[in-house]
JSON list of C-alpha atoms in Angstrom, two decimals:
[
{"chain": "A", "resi": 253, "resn": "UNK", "atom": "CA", "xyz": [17.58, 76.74, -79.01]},
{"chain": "A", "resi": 254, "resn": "UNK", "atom": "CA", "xyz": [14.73, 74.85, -79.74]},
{"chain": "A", "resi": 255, "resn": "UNK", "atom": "CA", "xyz": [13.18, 74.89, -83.14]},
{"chain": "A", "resi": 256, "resn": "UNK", "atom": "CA", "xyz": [9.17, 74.04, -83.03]},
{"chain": "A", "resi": 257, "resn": "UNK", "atom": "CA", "xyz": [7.45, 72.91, -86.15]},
{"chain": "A", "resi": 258, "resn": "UNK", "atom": "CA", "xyz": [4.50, 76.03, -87.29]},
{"chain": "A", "resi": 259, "resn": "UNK", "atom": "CA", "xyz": [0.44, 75.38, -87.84]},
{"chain": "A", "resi": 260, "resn": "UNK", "atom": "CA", "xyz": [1.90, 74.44, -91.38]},
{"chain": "A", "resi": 261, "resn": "UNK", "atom": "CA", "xyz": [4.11, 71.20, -90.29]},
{"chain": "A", "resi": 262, "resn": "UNK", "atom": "CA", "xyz": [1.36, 70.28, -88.02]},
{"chain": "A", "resi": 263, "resn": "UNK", "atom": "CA", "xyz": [-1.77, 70.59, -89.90]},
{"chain": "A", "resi": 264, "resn": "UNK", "atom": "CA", "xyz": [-2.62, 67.08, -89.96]},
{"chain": "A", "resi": 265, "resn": "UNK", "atom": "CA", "xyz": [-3.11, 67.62, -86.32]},
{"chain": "A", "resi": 266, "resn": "UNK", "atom": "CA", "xyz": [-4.59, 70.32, -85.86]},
{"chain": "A", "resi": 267, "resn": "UNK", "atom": "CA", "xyz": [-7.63, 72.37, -87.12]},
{"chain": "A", "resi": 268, "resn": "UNK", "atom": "CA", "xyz": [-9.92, 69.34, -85.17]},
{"chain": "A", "resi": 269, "resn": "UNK", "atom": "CA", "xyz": [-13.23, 71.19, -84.14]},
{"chain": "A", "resi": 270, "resn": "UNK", "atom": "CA", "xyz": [-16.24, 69.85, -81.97]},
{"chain": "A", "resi": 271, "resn": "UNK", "atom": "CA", "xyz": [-17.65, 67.75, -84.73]},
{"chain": "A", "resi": 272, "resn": "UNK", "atom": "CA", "xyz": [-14.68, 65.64, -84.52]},
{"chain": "A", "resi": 273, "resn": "UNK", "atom": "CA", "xyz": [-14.35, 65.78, -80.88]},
{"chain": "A", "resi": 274, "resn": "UNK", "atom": "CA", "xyz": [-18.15, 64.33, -80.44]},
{"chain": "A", "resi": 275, "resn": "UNK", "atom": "CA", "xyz": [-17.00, 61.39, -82.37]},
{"chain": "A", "resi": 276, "resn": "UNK", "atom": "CA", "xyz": [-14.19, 60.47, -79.89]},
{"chain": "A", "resi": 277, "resn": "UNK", "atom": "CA", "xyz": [-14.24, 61.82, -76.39]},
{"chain": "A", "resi": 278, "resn": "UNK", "atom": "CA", "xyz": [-16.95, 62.87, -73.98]},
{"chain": "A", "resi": 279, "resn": "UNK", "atom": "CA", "xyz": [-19.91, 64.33, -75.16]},
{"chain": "A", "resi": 280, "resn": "UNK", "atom": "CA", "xyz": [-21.81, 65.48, -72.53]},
{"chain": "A", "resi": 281, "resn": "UNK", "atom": "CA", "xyz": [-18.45, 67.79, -72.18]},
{"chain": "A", "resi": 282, "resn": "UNK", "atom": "CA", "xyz": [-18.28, 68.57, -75.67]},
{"chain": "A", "resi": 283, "resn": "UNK", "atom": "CA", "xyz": [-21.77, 69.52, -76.03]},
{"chain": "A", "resi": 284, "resn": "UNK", "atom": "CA", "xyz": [-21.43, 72.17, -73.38]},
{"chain": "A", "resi": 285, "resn": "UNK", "atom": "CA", "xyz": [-17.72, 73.40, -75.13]},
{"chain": "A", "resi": 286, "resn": "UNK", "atom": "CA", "xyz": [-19.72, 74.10, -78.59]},
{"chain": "A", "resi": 287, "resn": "UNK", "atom": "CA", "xyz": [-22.58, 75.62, -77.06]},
{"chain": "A", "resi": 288, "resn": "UNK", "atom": "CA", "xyz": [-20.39, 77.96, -74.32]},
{"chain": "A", "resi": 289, "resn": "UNK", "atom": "CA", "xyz": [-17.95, 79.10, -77.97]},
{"chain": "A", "resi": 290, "resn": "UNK", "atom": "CA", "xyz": [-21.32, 79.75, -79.52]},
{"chain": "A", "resi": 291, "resn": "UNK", "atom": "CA", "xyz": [-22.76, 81.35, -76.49]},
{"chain": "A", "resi": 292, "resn": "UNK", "atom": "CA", "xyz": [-19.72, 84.00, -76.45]},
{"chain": "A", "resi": 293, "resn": "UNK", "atom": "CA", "xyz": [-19.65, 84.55, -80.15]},
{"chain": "A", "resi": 294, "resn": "UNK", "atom": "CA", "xyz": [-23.49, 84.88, -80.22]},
{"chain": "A", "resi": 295, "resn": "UNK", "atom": "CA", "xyz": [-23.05, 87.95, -77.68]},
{"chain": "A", "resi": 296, "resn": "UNK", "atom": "CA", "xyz": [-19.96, 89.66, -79.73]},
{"chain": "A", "resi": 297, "resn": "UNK", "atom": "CA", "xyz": [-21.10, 89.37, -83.34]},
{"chain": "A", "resi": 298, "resn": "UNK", "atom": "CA", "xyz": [-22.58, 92.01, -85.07]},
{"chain": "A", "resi": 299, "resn": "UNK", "atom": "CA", "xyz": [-25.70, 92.41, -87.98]},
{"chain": "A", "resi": 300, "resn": "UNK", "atom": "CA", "xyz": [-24.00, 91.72, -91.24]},
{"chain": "A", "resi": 301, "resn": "UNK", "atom": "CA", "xyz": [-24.06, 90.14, -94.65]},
{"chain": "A", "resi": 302, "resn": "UNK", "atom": "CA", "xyz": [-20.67, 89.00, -94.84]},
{"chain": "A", "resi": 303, "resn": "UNK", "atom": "CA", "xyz": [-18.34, 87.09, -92.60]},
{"chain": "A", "resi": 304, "resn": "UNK", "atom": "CA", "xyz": [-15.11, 85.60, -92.93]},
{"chain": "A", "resi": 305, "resn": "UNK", "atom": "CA", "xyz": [-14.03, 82.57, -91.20]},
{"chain": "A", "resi": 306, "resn": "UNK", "atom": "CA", "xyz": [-10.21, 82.49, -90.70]},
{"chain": "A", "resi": 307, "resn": "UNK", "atom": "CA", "xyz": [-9.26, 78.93, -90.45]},
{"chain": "A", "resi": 308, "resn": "UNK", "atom": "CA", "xyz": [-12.46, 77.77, -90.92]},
{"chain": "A", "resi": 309, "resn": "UNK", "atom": "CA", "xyz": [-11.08, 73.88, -91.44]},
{"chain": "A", "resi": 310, "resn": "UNK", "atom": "CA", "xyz": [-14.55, 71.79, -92.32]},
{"chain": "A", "resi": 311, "resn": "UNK", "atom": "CA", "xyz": [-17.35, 74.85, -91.77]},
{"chain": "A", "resi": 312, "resn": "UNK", "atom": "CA", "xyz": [-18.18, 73.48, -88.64]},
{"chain": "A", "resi": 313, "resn": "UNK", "atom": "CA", "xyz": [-19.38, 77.26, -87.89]},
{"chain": "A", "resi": 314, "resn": "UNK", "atom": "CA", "xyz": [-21.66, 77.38, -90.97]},
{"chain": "A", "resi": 315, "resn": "UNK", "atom": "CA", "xyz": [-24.73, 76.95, -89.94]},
{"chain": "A", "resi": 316, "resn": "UNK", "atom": "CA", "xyz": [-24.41, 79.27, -86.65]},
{"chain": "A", "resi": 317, "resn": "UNK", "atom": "CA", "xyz": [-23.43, 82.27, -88.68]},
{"chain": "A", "resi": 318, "resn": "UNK", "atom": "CA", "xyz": [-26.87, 81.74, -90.80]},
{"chain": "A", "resi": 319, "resn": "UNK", "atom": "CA", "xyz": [-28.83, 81.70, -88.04]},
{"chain": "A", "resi": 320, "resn": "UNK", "atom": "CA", "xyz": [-27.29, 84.99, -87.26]},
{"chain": "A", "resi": 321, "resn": "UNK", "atom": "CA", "xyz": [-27.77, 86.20, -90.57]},
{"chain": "A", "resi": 322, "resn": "UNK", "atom": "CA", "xyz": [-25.02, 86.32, -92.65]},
{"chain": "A", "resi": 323, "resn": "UNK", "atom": "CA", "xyz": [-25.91, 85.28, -96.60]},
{"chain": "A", "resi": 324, "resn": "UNK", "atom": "CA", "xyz": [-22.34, 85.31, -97.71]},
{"chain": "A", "resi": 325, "resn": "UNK", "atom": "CA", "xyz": [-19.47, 82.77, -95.56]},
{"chain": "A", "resi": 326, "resn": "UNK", "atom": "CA", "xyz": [-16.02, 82.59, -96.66]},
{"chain": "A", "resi": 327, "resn": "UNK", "atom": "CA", "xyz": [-13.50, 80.18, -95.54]},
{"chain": "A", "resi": 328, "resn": "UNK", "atom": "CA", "xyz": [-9.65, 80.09, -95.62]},
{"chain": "A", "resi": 329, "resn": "UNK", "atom": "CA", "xyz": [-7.80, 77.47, -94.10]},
{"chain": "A", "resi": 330, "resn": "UNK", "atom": "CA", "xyz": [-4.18, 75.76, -95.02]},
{"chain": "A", "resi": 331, "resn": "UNK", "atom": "CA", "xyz": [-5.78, 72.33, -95.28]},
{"chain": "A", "resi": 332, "resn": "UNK", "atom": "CA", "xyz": [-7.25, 71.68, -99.02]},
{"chain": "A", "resi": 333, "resn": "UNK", "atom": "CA", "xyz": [-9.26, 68.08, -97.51]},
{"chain": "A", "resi": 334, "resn": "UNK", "atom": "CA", "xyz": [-11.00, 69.94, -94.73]},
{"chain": "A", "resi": 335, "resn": "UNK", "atom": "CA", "xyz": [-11.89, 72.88, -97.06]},
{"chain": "A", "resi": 336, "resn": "UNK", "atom": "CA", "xyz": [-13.52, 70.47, -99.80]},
{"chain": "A", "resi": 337, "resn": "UNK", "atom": "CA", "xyz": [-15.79, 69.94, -96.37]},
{"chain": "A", "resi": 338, "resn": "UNK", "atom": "CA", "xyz": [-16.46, 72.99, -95.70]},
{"chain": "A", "resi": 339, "resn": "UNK", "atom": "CA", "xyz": [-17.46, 74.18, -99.65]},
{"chain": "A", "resi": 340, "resn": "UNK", "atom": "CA", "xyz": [-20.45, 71.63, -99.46]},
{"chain": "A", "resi": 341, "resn": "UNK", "atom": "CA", "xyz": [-21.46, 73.33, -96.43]},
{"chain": "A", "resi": 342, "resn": "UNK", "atom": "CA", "xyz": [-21.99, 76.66, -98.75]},
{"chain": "A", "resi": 343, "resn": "UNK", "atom": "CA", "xyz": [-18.44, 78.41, -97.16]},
{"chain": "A", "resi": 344, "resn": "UNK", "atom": "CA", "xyz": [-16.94, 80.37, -100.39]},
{"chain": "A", "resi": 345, "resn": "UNK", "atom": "CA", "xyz": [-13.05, 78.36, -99.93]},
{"chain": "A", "resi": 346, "resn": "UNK", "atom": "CA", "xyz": [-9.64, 79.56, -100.23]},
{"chain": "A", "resi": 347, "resn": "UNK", "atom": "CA", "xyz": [-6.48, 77.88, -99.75]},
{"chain": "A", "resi": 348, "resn": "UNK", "atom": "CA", "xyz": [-4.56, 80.26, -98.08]},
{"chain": "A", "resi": 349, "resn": "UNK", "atom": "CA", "xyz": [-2.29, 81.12, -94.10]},
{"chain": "A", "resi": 350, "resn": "UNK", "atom": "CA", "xyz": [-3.88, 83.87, -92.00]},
{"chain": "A", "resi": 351, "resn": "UNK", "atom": "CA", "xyz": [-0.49, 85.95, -92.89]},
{"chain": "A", "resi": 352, "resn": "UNK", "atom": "CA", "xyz": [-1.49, 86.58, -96.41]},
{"chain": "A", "resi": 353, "resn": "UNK", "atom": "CA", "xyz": [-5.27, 86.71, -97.06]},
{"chain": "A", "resi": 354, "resn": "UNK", "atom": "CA", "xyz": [-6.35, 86.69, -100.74]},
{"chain": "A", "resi": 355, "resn": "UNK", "atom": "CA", "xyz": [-8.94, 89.84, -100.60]},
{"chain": "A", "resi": 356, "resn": "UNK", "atom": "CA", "xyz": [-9.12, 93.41, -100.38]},
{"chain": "A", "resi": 357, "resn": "UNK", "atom": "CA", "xyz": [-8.83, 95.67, -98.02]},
{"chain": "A", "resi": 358, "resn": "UNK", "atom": "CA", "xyz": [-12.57, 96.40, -96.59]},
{"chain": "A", "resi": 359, "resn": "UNK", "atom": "CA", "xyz": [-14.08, 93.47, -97.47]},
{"chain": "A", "resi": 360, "resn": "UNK", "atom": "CA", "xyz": [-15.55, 91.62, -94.51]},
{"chain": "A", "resi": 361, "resn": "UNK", "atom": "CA", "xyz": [-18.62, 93.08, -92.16]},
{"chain": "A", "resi": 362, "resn": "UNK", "atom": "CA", "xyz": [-17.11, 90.49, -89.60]},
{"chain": "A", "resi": 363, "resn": "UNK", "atom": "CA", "xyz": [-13.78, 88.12, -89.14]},
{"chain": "A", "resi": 364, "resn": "UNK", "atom": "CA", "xyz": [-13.79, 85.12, -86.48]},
{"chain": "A", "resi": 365, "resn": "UNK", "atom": "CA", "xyz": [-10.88, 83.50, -86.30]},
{"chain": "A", "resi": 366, "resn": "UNK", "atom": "CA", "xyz": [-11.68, 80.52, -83.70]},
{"chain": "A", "resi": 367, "resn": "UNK", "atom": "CA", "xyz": [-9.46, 78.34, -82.10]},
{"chain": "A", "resi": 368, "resn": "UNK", "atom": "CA", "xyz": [-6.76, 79.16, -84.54]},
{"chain": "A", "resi": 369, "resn": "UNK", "atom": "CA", "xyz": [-4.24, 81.54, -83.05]},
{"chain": "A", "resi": 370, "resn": "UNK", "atom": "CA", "xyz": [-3.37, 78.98, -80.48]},
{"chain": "A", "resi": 371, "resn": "UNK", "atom": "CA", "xyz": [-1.61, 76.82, -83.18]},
{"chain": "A", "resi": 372, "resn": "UNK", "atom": "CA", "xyz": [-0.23, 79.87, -84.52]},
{"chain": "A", "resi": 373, "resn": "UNK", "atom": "CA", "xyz": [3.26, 79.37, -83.16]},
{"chain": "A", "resi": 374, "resn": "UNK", "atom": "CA", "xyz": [5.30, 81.87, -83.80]},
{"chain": "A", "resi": 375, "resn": "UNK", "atom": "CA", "xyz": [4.68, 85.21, -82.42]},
{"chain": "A", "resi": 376, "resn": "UNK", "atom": "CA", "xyz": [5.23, 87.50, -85.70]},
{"chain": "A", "resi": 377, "resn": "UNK", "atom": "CA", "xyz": [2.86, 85.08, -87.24]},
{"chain": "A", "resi": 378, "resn": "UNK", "atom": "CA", "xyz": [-0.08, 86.20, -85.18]},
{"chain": "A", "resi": 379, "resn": "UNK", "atom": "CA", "xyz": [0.78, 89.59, -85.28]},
{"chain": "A", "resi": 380, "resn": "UNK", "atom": "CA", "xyz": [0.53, 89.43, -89.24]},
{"chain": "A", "resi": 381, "resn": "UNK", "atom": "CA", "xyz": [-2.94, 87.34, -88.83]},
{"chain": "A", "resi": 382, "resn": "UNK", "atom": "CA", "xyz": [-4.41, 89.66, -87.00]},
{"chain": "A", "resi": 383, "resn": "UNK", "atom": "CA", "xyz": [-3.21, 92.97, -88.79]},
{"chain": "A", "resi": 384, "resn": "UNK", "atom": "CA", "xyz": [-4.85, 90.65, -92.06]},
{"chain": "A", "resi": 385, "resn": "UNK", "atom": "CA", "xyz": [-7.92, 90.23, -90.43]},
{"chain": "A", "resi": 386, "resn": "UNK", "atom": "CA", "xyz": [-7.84, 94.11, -89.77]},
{"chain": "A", "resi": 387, "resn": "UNK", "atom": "CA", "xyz": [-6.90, 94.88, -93.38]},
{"chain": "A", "resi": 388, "resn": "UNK", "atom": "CA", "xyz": [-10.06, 92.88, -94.91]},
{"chain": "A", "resi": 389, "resn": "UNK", "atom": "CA", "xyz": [-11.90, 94.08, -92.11]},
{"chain": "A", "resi": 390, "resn": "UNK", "atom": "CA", "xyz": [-14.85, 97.15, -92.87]},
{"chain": "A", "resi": 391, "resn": "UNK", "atom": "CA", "xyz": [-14.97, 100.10, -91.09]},
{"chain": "A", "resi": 392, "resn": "UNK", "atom": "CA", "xyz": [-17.07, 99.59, -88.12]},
{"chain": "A", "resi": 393, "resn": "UNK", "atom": "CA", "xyz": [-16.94, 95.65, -88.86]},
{"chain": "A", "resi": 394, "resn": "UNK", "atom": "CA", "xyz": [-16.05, 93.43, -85.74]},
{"chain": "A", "resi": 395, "resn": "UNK", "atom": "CA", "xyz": [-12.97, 90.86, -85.56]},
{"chain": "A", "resi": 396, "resn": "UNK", "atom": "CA", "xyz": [-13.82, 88.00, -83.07]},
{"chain": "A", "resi": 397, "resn": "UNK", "atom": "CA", "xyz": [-11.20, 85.91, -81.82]},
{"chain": "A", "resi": 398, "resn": "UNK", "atom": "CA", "xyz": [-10.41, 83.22, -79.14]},
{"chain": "A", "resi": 399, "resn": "UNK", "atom": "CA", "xyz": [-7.09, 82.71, -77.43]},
{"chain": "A", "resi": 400, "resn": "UNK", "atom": "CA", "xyz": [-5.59, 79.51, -75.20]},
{"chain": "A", "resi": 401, "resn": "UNK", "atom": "CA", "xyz": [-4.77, 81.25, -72.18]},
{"chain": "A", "resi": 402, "resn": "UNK", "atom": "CA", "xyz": [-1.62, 81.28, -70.43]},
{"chain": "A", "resi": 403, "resn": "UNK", "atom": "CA", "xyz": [-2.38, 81.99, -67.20]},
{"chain": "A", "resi": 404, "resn": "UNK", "atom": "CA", "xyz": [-4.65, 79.26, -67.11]},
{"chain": "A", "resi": 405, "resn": "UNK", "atom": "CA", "xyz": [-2.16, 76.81, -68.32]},
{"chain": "A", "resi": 406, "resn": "UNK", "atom": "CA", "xyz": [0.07, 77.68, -66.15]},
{"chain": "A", "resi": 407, "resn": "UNK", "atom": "CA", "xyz": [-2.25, 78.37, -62.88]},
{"chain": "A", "resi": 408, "resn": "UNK", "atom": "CA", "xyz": [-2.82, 73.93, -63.43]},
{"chain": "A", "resi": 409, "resn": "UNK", "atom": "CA", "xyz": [0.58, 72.72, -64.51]},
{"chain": "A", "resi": 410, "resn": "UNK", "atom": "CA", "xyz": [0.17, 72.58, -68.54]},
{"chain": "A", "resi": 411, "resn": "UNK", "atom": "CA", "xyz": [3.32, 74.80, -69.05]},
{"chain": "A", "resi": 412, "resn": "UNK", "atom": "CA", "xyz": [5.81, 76.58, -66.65]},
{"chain": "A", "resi": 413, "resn": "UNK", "atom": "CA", "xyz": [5.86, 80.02, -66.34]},
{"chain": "A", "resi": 414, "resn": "UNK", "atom": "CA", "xyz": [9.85, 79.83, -65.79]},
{"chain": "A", "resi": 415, "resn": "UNK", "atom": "CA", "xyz": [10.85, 78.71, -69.27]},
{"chain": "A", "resi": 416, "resn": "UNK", "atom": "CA", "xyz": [11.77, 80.76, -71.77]},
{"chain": "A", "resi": 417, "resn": "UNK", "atom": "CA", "xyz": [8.69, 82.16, -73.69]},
{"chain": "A", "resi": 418, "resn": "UNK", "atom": "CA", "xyz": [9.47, 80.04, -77.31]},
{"chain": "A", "resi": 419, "resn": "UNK", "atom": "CA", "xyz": [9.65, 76.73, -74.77]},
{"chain": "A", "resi": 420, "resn": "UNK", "atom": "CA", "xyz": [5.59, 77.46, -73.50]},
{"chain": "A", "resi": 421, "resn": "UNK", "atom": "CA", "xyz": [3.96, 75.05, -75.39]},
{"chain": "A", "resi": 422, "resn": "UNK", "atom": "CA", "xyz": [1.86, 72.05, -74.96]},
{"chain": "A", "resi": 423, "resn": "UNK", "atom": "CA", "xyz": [2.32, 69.23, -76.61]},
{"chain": "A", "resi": 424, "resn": "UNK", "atom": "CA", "xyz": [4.74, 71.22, -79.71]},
{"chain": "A", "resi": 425, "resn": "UNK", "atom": "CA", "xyz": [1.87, 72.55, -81.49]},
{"chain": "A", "resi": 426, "resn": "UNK", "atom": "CA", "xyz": [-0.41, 74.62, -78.97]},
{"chain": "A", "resi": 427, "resn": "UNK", "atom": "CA", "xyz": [0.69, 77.84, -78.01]},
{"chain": "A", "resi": 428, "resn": "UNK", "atom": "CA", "xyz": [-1.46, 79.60, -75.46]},
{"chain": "A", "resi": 429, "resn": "UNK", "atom": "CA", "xyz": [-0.56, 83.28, -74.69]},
{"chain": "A", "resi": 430, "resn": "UNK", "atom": "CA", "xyz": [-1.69, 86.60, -72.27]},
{"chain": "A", "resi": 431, "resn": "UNK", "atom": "CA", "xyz": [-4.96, 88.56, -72.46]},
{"chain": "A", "resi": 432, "resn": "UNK", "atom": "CA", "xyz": [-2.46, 91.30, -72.31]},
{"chain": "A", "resi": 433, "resn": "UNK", "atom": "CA", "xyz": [-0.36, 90.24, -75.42]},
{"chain": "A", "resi": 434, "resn": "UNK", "atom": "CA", "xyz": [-3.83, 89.00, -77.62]},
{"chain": "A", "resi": 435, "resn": "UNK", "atom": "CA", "xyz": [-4.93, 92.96, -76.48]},
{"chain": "A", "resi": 436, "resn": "UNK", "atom": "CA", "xyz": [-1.77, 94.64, -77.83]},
{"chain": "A", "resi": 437, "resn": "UNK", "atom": "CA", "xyz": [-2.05, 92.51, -81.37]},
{"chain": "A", "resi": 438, "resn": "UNK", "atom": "CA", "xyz": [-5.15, 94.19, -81.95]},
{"chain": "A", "resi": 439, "resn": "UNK", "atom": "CA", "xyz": [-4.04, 97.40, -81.28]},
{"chain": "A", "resi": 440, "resn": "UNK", "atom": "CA", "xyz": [-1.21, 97.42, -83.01]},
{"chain": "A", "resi": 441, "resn": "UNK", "atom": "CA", "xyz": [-3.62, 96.46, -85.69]},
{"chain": "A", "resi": 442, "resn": "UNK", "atom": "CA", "xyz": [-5.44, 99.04, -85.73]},
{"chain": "A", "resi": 443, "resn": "UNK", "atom": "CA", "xyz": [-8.58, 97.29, -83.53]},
{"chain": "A", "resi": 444, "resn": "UNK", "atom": "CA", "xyz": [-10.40, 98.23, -80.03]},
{"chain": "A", "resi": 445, "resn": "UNK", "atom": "CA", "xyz": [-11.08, 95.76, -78.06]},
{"chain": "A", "resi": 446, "resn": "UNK", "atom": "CA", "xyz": [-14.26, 96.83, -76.97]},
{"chain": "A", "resi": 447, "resn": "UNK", "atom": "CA", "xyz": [-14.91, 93.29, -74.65]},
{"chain": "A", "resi": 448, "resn": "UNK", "atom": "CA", "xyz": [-13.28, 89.97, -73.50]},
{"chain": "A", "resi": 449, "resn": "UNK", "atom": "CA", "xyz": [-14.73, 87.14, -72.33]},
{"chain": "A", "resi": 450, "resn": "UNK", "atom": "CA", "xyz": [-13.45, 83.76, -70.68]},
{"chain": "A", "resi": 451, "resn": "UNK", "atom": "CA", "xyz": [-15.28, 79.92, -70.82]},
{"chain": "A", "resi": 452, "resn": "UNK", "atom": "CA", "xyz": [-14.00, 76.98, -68.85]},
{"chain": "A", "resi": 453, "resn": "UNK", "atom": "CA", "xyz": [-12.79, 78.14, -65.13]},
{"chain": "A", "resi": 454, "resn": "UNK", "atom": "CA", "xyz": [-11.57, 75.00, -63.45]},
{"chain": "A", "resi": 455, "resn": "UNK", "atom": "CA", "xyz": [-9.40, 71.96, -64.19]},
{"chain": "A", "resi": 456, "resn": "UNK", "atom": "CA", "xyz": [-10.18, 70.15, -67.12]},
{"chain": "A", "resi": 457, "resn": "UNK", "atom": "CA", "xyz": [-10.56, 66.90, -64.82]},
{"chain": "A", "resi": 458, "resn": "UNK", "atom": "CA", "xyz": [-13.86, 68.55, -63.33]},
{"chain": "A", "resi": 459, "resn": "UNK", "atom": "CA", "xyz": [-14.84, 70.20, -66.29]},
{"chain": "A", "resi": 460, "resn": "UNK", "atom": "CA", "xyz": [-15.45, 66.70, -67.44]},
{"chain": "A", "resi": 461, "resn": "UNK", "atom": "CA", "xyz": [-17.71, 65.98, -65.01]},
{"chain": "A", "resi": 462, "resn": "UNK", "atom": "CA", "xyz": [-19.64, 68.92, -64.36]},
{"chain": "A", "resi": 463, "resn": "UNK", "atom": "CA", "xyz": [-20.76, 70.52, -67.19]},
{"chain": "A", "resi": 464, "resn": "UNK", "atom": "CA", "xyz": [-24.00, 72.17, -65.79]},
{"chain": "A", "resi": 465, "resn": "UNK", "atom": "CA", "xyz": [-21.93, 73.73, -62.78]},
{"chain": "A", "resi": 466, "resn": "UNK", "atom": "CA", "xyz": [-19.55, 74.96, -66.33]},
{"chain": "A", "resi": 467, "resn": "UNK", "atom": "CA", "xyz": [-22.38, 77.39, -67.83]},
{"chain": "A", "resi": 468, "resn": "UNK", "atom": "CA", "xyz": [-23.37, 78.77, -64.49]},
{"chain": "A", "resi": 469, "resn": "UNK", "atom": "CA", "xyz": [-19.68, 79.86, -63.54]},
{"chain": "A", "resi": 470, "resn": "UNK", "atom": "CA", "xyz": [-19.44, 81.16, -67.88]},
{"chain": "A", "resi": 471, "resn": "UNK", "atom": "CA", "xyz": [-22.67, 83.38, -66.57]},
{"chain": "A", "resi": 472, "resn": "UNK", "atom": "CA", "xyz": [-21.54, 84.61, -63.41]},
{"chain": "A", "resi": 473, "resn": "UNK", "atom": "CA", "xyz": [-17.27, 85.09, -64.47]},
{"chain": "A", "resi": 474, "resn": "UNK", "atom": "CA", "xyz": [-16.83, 85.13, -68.05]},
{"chain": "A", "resi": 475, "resn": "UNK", "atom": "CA", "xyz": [-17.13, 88.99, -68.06]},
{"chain": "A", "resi": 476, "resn": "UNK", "atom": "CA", "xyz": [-15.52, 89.77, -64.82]},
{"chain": "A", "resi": 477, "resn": "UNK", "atom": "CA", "xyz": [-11.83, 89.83, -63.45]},
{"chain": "A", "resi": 478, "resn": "UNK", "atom": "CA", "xyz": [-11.90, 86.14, -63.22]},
{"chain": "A", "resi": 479, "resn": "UNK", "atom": "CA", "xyz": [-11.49, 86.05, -67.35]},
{"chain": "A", "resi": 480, "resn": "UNK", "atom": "CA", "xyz": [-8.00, 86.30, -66.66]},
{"chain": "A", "resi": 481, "resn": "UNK", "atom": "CA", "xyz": [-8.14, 82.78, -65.34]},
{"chain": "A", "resi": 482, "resn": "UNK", "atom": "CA", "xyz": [-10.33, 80.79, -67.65]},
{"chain": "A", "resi": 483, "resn": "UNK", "atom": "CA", "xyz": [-9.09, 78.40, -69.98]},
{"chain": "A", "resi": 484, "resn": "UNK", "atom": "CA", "xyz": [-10.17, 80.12, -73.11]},
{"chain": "A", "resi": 485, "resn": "UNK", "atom": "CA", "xyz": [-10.72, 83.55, -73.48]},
{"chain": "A", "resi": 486, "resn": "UNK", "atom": "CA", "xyz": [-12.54, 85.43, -76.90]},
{"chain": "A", "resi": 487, "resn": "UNK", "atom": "CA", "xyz": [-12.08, 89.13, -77.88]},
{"chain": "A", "resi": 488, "resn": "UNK", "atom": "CA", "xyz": [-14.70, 91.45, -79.47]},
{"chain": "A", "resi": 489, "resn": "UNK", "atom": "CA", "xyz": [-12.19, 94.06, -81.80]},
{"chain": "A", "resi": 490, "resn": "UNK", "atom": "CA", "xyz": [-13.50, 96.64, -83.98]},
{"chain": "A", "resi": 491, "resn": "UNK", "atom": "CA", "xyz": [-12.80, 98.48, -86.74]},
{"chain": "A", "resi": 492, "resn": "UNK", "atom": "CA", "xyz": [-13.13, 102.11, -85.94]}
]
């Protein structure tokens, strides 16, 4: 059996966000991957004071939740160096894994948790996350939260859909599931999922190329069937 390392082994490679990615790969690409996240998240948040960002790394997401007018950010993440970052960004830090939060119950209007989950390996691990976000969660707040989709990965090659669920990773430390499964964490949380919405539709070779034909096909698919196929997929859960 093989025995992958968790987020915690493999934090100095993950928790990257689009900051970093501007000041190393393509930008034109990049530009259009932080403005489709925000573009989704800007539809699925709701009016609130305030929000918690589960593995926030630097507070890359700062300044977008102020615009949308939350006064109060907090930010947990397992990486103390990225959350230094992300305290003189105005994020109220805390050292902690998405399995345990450090508040009480009720105590978020809204929880994001972007581009986390995916490095999440192990599937008890995400269940736990999620029922945490849930648990801090207000009544009638909204939990927000993106998944690397399987499908997608395996629709162009990444992973193969014949090997043995604990074997579909990429690379060791990404671990991209179902719609269906990301649906069923919720609920057995405790959330609706009241929407889901995919970015990215084709390979990443012409995603490269063409982002302007990217935001038209996020318009026209990202709330249709044809989530099931995108690349990255974010749920709107609340807190009934």
């Amino acid at each position: 059996m093989v025995t992958l390392k968790t987020e915690r082994e493999n934090v100095k490679i993950i928790g990257g966000t689009f900051e970093d990615l501007n000041a190393n790969s393509n930008q034109t690409f990049n530009k259009y991957d932080k403005e489709s996240r925000e573009w989704v998240v800007g539809k699925f948040l709701l009016p609130g004071r305030r929000i918690l960002d589960l593995g926030c790394s630097i507070g890359a997401w700062g300044a977008f939740f102020r615009k949308k007018g939350y006064k109060e950010i907090y930010g947990v993440d397992i990486a103390e160096d990225r959350l230094k970052t992300a305290a003189k960004r105005g994020y109220k830090t805390f050292k902690a894994h998405g399995t345990k939060l450090p508040f009480k119950d009720a105590s978020f209007d809204a929880v994001v948790c972007i581009d986390v989950l995916v490095h999440t390996i192990r599937k008890e691990d995400r269940l736990k996350t999620i029922a945490e976000a849930a648990r801090v969660l207000r009544k009638d707040g909204v939990f927000v939260f993106s998944i690397a989709n399987l499908k997608y990965e395996e629709l162009y090659g990444k992973v193969n859909f014949y090997l043995p669920m604990e074997k579909r990773t990429i690379a060791g430390y990404c671990r991209p599931i179902y719609l269906k499964e990301a649906i069923e964490a919720a609920e057995r949380a405790g959330l609706k999922v009241v929407e889901a919405r995919g970015i990215q539709f084709i390979t990443p070779s012409v995603l490269v190329k063409f982002p302007a034909l990217l935001k038209l096909l996020d318009f026209v698919f990202s709330g249709s069937f044809l989530k099931n196929y995108a690349r990255v997929i974010f749920l709107k859960a609340v807190k009934d």
